[in-house]
PDB file of C-alpha atoms and ligand atoms in Angstrom:
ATOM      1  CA  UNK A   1     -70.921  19.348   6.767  1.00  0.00           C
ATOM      2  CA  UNK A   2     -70.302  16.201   4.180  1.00  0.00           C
ATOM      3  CA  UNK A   3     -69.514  17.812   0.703  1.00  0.00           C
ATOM      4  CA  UNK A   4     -69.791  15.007  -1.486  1.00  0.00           C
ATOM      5  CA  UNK A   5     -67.491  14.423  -5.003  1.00  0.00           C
ATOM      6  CA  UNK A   6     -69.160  12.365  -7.301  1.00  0.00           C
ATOM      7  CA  UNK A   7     -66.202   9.843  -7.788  1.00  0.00           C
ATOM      8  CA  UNK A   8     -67.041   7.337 -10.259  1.00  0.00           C
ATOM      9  CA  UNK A   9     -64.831   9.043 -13.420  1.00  0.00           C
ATOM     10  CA  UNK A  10     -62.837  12.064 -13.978  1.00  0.00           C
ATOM     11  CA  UNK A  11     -60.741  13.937 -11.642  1.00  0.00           C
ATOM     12  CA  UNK A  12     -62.545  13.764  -8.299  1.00  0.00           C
ATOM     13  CA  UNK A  13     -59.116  13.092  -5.996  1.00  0.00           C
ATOM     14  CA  UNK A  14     -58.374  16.619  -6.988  1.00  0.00           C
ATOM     15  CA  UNK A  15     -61.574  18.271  -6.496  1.00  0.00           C
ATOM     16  CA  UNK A  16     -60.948  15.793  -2.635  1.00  0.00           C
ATOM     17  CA  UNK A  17     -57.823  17.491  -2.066  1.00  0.00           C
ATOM     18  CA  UNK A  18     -59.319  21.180  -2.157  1.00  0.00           C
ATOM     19  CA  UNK A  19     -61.855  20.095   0.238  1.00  0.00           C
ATOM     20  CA  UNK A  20     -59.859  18.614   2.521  1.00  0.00           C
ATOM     21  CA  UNK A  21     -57.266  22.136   2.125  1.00  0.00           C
ATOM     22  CA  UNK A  22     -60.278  23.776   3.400  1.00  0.00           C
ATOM     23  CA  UNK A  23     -60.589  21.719   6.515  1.00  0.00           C
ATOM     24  CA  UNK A  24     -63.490  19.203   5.754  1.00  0.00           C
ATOM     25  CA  UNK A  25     -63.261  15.888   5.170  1.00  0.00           C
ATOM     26  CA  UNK A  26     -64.547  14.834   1.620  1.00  0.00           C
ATOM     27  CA  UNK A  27     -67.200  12.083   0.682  1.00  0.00           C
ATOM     28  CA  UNK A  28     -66.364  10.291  -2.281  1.00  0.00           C
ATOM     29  CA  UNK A  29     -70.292   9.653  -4.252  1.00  0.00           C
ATOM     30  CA  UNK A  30     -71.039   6.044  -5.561  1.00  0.00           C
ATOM     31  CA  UNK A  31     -73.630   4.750  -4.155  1.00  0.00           C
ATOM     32  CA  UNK A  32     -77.056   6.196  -3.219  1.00  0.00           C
ATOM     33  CA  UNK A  33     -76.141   5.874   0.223  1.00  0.00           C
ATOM     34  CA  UNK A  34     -73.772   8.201   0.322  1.00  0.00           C
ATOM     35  CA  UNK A  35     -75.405  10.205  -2.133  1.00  0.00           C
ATOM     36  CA  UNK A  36     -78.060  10.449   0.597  1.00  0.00           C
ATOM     37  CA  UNK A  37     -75.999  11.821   3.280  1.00  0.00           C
ATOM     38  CA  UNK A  38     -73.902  14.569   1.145  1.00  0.00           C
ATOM     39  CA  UNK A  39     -75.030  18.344   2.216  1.00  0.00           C
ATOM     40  CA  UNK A  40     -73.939  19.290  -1.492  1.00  0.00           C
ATOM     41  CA  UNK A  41     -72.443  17.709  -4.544  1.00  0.00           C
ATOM     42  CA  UNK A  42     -68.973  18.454  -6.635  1.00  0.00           C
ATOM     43  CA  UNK A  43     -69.353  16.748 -10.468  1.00  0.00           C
ATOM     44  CA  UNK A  44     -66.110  16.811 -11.634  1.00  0.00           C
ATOM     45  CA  UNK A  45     -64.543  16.868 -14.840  1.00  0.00           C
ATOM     46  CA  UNK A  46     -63.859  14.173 -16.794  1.00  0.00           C
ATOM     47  CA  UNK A  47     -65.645  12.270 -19.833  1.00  0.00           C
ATOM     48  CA  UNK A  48     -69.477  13.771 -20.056  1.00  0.00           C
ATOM     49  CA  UNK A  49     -71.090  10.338 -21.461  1.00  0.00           C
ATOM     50  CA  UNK A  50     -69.287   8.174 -19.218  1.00  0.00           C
ATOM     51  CA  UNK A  51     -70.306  10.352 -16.051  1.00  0.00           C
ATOM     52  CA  UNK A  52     -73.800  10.414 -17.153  1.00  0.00           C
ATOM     53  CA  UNK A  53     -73.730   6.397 -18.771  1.00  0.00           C
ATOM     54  CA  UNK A  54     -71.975   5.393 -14.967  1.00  0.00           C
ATOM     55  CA  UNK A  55     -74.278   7.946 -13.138  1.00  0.00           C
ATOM     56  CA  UNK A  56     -77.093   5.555 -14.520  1.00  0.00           C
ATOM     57  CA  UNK A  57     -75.424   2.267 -13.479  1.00  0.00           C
ATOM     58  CA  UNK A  58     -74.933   2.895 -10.368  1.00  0.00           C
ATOM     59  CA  UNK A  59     -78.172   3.546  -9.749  1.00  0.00           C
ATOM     60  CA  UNK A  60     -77.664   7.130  -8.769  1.00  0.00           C
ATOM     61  CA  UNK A  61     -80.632   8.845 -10.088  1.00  0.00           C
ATOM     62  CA  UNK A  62     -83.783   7.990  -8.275  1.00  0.00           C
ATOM     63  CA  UNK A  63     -81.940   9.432  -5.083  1.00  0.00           C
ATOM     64  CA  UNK A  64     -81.009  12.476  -6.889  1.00  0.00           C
ATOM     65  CA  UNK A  65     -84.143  13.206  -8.214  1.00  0.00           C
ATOM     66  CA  UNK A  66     -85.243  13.113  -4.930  1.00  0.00           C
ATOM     67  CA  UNK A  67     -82.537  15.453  -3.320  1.00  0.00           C
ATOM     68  CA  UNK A  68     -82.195  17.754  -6.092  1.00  0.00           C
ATOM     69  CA  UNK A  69     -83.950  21.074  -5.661  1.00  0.00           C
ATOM     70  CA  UNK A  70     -82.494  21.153  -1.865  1.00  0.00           C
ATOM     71  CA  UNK A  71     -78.851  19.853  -2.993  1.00  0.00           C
ATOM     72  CA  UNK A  72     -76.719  22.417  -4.063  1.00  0.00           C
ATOM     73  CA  UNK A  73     -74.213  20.977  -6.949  1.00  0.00           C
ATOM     74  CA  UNK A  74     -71.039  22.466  -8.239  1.00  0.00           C
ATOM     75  CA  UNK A  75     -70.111  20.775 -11.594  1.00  0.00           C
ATOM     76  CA  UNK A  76     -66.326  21.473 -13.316  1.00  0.00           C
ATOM     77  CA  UNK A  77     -66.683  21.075 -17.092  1.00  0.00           C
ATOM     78  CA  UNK A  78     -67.635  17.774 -17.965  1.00  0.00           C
ATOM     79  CA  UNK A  79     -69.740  18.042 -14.610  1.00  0.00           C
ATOM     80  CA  UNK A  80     -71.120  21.847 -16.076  1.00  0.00           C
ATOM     81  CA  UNK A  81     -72.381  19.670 -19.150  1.00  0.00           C
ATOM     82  CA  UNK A  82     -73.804  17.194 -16.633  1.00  0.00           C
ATOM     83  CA  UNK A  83     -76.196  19.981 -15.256  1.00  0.00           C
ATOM     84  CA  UNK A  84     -77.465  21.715 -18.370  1.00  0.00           C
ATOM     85  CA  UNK A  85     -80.858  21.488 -19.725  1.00  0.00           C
ATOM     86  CA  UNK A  86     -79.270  21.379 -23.609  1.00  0.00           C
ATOM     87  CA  UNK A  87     -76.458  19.772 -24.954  1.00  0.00           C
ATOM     88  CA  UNK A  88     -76.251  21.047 -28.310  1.00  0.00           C
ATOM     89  CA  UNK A  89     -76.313  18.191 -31.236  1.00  0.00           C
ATOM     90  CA  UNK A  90     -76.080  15.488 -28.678  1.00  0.00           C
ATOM     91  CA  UNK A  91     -78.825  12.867 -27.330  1.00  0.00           C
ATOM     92  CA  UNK A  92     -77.125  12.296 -23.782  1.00  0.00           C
ATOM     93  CA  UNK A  93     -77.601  12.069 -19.998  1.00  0.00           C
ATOM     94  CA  UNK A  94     -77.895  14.838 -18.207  1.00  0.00           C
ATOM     95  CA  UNK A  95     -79.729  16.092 -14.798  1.00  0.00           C
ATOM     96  CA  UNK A  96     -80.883  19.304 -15.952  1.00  0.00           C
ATOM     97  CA  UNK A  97     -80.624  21.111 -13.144  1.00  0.00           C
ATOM     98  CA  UNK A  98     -79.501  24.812 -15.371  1.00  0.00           C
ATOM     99  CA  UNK A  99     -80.749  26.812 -17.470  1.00  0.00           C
ATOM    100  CA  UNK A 100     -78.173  26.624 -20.254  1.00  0.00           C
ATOM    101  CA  UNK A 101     -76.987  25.182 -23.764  1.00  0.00           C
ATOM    102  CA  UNK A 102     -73.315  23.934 -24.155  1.00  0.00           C
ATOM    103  CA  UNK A 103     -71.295  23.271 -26.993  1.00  0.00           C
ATOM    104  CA  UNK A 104     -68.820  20.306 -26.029  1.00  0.00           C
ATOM    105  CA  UNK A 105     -65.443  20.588 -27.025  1.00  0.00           C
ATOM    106  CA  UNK A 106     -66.224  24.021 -27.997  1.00  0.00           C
ATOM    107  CA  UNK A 107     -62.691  25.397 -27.288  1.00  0.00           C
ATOM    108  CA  UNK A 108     -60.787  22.903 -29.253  1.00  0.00           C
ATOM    109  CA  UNK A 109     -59.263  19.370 -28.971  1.00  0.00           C
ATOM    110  CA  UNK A 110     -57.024  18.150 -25.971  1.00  0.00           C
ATOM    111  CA  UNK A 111     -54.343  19.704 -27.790  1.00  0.00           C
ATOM    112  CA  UNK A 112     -55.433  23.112 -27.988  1.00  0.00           C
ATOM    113  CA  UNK A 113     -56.237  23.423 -23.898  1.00  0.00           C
ATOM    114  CA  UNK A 114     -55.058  26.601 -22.611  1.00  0.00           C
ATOM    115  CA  UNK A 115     -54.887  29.164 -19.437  1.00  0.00           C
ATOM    116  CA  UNK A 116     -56.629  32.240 -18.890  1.00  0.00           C
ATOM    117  CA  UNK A 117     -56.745  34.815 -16.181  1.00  0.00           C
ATOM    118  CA  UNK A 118     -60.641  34.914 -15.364  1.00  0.00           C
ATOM    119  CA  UNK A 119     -62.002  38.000 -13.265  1.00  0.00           C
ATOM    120  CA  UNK A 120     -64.727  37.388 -11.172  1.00  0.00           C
ATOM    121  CA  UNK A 121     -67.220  40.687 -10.372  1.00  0.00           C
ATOM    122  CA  UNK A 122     -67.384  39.040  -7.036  1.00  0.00           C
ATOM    123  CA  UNK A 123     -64.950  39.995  -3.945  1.00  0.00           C
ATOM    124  CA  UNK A 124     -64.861  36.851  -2.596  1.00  0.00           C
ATOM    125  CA  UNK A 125     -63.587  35.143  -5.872  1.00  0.00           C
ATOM    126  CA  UNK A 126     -61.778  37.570  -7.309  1.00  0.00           C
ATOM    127  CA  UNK A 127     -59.466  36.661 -10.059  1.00  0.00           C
ATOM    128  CA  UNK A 128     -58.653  33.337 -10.789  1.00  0.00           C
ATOM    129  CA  UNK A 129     -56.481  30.971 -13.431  1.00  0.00           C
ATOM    130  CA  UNK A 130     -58.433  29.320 -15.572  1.00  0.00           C
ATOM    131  CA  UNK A 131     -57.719  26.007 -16.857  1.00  0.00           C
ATOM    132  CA  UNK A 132     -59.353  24.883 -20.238  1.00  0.00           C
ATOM    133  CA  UNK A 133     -58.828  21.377 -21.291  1.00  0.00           C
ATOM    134  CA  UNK A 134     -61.579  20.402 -23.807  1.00  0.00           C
ATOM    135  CA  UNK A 135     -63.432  22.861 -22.254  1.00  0.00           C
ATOM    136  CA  UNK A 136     -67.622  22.971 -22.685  1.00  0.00           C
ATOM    137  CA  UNK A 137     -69.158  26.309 -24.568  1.00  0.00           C
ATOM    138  CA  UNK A 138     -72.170  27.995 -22.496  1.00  0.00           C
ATOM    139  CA  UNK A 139     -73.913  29.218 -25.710  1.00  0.00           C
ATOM    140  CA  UNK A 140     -76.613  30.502 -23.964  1.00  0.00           C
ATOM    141  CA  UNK A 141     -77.957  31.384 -20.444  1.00  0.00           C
ATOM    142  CA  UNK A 142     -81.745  31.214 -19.396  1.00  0.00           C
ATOM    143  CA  UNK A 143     -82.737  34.524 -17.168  1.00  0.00           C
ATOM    144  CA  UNK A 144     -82.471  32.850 -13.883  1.00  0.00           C
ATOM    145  CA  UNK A 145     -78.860  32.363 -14.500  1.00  0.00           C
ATOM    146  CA  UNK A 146     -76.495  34.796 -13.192  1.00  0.00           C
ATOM    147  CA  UNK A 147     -72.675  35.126 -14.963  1.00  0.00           C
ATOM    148  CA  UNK A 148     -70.176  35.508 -12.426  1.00  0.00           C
ATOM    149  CA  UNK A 149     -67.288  35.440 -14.753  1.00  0.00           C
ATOM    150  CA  UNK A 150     -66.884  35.738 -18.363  1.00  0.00           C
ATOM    151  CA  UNK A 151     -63.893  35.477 -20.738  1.00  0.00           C
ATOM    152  CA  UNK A 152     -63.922  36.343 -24.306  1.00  0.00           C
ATOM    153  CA  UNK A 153     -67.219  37.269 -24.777  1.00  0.00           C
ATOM    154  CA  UNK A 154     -68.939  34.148 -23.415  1.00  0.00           C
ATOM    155  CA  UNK A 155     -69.727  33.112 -19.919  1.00  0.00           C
ATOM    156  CA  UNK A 156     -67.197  30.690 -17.930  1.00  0.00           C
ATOM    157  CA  UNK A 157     -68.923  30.716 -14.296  1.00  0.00           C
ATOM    158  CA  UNK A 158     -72.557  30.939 -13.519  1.00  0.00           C
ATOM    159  CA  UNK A 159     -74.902  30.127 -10.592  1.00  0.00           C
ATOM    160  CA  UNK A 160     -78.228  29.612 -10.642  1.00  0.00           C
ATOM    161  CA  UNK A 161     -79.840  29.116  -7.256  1.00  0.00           C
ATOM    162  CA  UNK A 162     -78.127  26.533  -5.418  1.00  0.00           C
ATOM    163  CA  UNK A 163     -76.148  25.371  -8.493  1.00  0.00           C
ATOM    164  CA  UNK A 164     -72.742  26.589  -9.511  1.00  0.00           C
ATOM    165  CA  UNK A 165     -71.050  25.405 -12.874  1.00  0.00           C
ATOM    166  CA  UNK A 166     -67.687  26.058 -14.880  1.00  0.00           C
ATOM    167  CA  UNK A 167     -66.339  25.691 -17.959  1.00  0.00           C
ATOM    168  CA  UNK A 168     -62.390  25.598 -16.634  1.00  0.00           C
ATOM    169  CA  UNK A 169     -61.089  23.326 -13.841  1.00  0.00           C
ATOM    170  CA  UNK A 170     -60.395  25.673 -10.696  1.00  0.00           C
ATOM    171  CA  UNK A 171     -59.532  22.493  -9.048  1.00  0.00           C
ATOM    172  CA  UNK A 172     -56.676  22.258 -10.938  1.00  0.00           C
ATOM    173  CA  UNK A 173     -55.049  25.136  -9.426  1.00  0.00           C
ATOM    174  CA  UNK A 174     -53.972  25.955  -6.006  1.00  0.00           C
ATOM    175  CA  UNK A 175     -56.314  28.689  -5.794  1.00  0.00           C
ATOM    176  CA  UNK A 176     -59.274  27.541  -3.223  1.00  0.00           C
ATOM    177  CA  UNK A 177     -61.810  30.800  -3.690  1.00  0.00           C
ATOM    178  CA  UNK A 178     -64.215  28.987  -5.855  1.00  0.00           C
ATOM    179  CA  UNK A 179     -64.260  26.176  -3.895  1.00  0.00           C
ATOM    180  CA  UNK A 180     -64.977  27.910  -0.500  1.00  0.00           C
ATOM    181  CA  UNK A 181     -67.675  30.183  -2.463  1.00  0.00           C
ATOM    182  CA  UNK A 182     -69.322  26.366  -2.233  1.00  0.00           C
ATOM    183  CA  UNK A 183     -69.043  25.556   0.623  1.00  0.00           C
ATOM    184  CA  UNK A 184     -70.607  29.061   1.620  1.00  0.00           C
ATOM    185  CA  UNK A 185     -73.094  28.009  -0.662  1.00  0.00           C
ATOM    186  CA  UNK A 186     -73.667  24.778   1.477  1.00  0.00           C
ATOM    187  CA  UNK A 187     -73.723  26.312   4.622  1.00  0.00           C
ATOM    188  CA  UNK A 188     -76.513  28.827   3.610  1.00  0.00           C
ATOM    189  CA  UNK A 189     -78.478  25.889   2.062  1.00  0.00           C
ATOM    190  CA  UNK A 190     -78.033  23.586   5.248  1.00  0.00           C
ATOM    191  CA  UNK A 191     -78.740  27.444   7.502  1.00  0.00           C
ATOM    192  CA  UNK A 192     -82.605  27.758   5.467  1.00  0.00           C
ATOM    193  CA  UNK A 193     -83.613  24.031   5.391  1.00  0.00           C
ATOM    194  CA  UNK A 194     -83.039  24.394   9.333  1.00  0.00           C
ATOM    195  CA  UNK A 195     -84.853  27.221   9.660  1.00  0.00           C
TER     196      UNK A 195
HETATM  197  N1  LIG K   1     -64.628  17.253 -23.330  1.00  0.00           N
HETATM  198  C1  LIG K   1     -65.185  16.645 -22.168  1.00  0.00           C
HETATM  199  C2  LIG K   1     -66.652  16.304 -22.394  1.00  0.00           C
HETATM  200  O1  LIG K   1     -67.227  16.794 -23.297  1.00  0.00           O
HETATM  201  C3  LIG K   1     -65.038  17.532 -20.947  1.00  0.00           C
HETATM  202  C4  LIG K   1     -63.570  17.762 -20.670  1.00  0.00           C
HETATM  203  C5  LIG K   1     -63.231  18.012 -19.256  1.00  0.00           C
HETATM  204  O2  LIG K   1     -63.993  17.742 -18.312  1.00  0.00           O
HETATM  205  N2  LIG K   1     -62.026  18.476 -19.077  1.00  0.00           N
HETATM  206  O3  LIG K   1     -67.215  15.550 -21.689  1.00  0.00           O
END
């Protein structure tokens, strides 16, 4: 199985090292190449505009438009705002791949990132540090979208079909669950396109 880390800004090294702690090798995304031959996608956090502007530029998105409703995609904060359908007050690129509106920067500047505990309803994920660093606002959630975690009152970790998105950096931890809930992901996606 190739999971694939968009690598063209942002933190993807760390998002690599996770990968590789759970015993796969990781593809580093930049060209539609190896965008074809990734079994899923991380986005990770970073600088939304520049992901999206650079996405563009390299020619990425014919390729995922193509792959995208058998791709599943895991996107850490600036990678959540990548996949929603609304970015409130803001006229940028994104793949709209969730049902959901984000407020960017909703949790303060740079200087006002912060750790939570998060607690997951799910076994498998459990509870987990959260780490908020600019962090991205889901301000709303379409029905389709299911809230695996929440903390203070507004979702922080959702799925929606094969997509998975967070408003904290779990990659930024040494805690792998959220990670390996992925891959699972993956392996049930690559499981029902073979069947
Ligand atoms: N504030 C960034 C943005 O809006 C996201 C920050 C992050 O990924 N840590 O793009």
């Amino acid at each position: 199985m190739k999971i694939g880390i968009l690598a063209l800004q942002g933190d993807f090294s760390k998002h690599g090292e996770h990968i590789q702690k759970l015993g796969l090798d990781p593809l580093y995304v930049r060209t539609p190449a190896d965008l074809e031959s990734a079994d899923g996608l991380i986005i990770p956090g970073g600088e939304s505009t520049t992901i999206g502007k650079l996405f563009v530029d390299f020619g990425l998105t014919e390729t995922f438009i193509k792959r995208k409703t058998t791709l599943p995609v895991f996107g850490t904060c600036a990678g959540m705002i990548m996949m929603a359908k609304e970015i409130i007050g803001r006229d940028q690129f994104s793949l709209n791949l969730m049902d959901i509106s984000i407020e960017r920067n909703a949790y303060g500047r740079q200087i006002d990132s912060f750790e939570a505990e998060i607690n997951t309803g799910i076994a498998s994920l459990g509870t987990v540090q959260g780490v908020f660093i600019r962090a991205p606002r889901i301000s709303r959630t379409g029905q389709e979208v299911e809230i695996l975690a929440s903390f203070e009152d507004f979702p922080v970790l959702i799925r929606q079909k094969n997509y998975l998105a967070a408003s904290f950096h779990p990659e930024l931890t040494e805690n792998l669950n959220i990670h390996r809930y992925f891959i699972d992901m993956v392996n049930s996606t690559l499981e029902s396109n073979n069947a």
